[in-house]
Coordinates of C-alpha atoms in Angstrom, one line a residue:
X29 CA 23.2 -8.9 38.8
X30 CA 21.5 -10.4 35.7
X31 CA 20.0 -13.0 38.7
X32 CA 19.0 -10.3 40.4
X33 CA 16.7 -8.9 38.2
X34 CA 15.1 -11.8 37.1
X35 CA 14.3 -13.0 40.5
X36 CA 12.8 -9.1 41.2
X37 CA 11.1 -9.3 37.5
X38 CA 9.1 -13.1 38.2
X39 CA 8.4 -11.8 41.9
X40 CA 6.9 -8.8 40.4
X41 CA 5.0 -10.9 37.4
X42 CA 3.7 -13.1 40.7
X43 CA 2.6 -10.0 42.6
X44 CA 0.4 -9.2 39.9
X45 CA -1.0 -12.4 39.3
X46 CA -2.2 -12.2 42.7
X47 CA -3.7 -8.9 43.0
X48 CA -5.6 -9.0 39.1
X49 CA -6.7 -12.3 40.2
X50 CA -10.7 -12.5 40.8
X51 CA -12.9 -14.6 42.6
X52 CA -16.1 -16.4 42.7
X53 CA -18.2 -17.5 44.9
X54 CA -21.7 -19.2 44.3
X55 CA -24.7 -19.9 46.7
X56 CA -27.8 -22.0 46.6
X57 CA -31.5 -20.5 47.7
X58 CA -34.1 -22.6 48.6
X59 CA -37.7 -21.7 48.5
X60 CA -39.5 -23.2 51.4
X61 CA -42.1 -25.4 50.5
X62 CA -44.9 -24.3 48.4
X63 CA -47.5 -25.6 50.5
X64 CA -46.2 -22.9 53.2
X65 CA -44.9 -20.3 50.9
X66 CA -44.6 -20.5 47.0
X67 CA -42.5 -18.6 45.4
X68 CA -41.4 -17.8 41.4
X69 CA -39.5 -15.4 39.6
X70 CA -42.5 -15.5 37.1
X71 CA -45.9 -15.9 36.8
X72 CA -46.6 -18.2 34.2
X73 CA -47.6 -21.2 36.6
X74 CA -50.1 -19.0 39.1
X75 CA -54.4 -19.9 38.9
X76 CA -55.7 -17.2 38.3
X77 CA -57.2 -14.9 39.6
X78 CA -55.0 -14.0 42.8
X79 CA -55.5 -11.3 45.0
X80 CA -52.0 -8.6 45.2
X81 CA -51.4 -7.6 48.8
X82 CA -48.1 -5.4 48.1
X83 CA -45.3 -5.2 46.6
X84 CA -42.7 -6.8 49.5
X85 CA -38.8 -5.1 48.9
X86 CA -35.8 -6.6 51.6
X87 CA -32.3 -5.2 52.0
X88 CA -29.9 -6.2 54.5
X89 CA -26.7 -5.6 54.5
X90 CA -23.8 -7.1 55.9
X91 CA -21.0 -6.4 58.3
X92 CA -16.6 -6.7 58.8
X93 CA -14.4 -5.0 60.0
X94 CA -12.5 -3.7 57.0
X95 CA -9.0 -3.7 58.4
X96 CA -6.0 -6.5 58.1
X97 CA -6.5 -10.0 59.3
X98 CA -9.9 -8.7 60.9
X99 CA -11.5 -8.5 58.1
X100 CA -10.7 -11.6 57.7
X101 CA -13.8 -12.8 60.4
X102 CA -16.9 -13.0 58.8
X103 CA -19.3 -11.2 61.7
X104 CA -22.2 -11.2 60.2
X105 CA -21.9 -12.0 56.4
X106 CA -25.9 -11.4 54.7
X107 CA -27.0 -15.0 53.2
X108 CA -29.8 -14.9 50.7
X109 CA -31.3 -18.0 51.9
X110 CA -31.3 -17.8 55.1
X111 CA -33.1 -13.7 54.2
X112 CA -36.0 -15.5 52.2
X113 CA -36.6 -17.9 55.4
X114 CA -36.0 -16.5 58.2
X115 CA -37.0 -13.0 57.3
X116 CA -38.7 -12.5 54.2
X117 CA -41.1 -15.8 54.5
X118 CA -42.4 -14.2 58.7
X119 CA -43.3 -10.8 56.5
X120 CA -45.3 -12.8 54.1
X121 CA -47.5 -14.6 56.2
X122 CA -48.4 -11.4 58.4
X123 CA -49.0 -9.5 55.7
X124 CA -51.5 -12.8 55.0
X125 CA -50.2 -13.5 51.4
X126 CA -49.3 -17.2 50.5
X127 CA -47.2 -17.0 47.6
X128 CA -44.8 -14.3 45.4
X129 CA -44.3 -14.0 42.0
X130 CA -41.8 -12.1 40.4
X131 CA -39.3 -12.2 42.5
X132 CA -35.9 -11.3 42.0
X133 CA -32.5 -11.4 44.3
X134 CA -29.8 -9.5 43.7
X135 CA -27.0 -10.4 45.9
X136 CA -23.3 -9.4 46.5
X137 CA -21.7 -11.5 48.3
X138 CA -19.0 -11.3 51.2
X139 CA -15.8 -10.2 50.4
X140 CA -12.7 -10.1 52.6
X141 CA -11.1 -7.8 50.3
X142 CA -6.7 -8.1 50.0
X143 CA -5.9 -10.1 53.7
X144 CA -9.1 -8.1 55.2
X145 CA -8.6 -4.3 54.2
X146 CA -11.5 -3.6 52.5
X147 CA -13.7 -6.5 53.4
X148 CA -17.0 -6.1 53.2
X149 CA -20.1 -8.8 54.7
X150 CA -21.7 -8.4 51.2
X151 CA -25.6 -7.2 51.3
X152 CA -28.8 -8.4 49.3
X153 CA -32.2 -6.7 47.7
X154 CA -35.1 -9.2 47.1
X155 CA -38.0 -8.0 45.7
X156 CA -41.5 -9.4 44.4
X157 CA -45.0 -9.2 44.3
X158 CA -46.8 -10.8 47.0
X159 CA -50.3 -13.0 46.6
X160 CA -52.6 -14.0 48.0
X161 CA -53.6 -17.6 45.6

């Protein structure tokens, strides 16, 4: 009887440890070549005067099916590096901008939830000031 209680207690402790453990995720965003599009998080390294073209705001939400097991499959996860290079940069070039200053990237990483339950594809918000040097 005592051995059975100990097993249940250990099993409960392991289950609590698994459910309360967190995870982290890191990604690296590389900016385009400065000859193509100059991007910086500040404005100290830009030669003045420059012409502001507009404020750039880009938002994208990823998607996963939030049900068990299917939520583990990445259907349309958000990647901030791809958002900058493939979606934001062409829009900036269409505006006539050749630089972005005060760039800020807010990224919520995709999550698999608990065995796929409550999974989401993450989201990314990128904003900054588009300028012409």
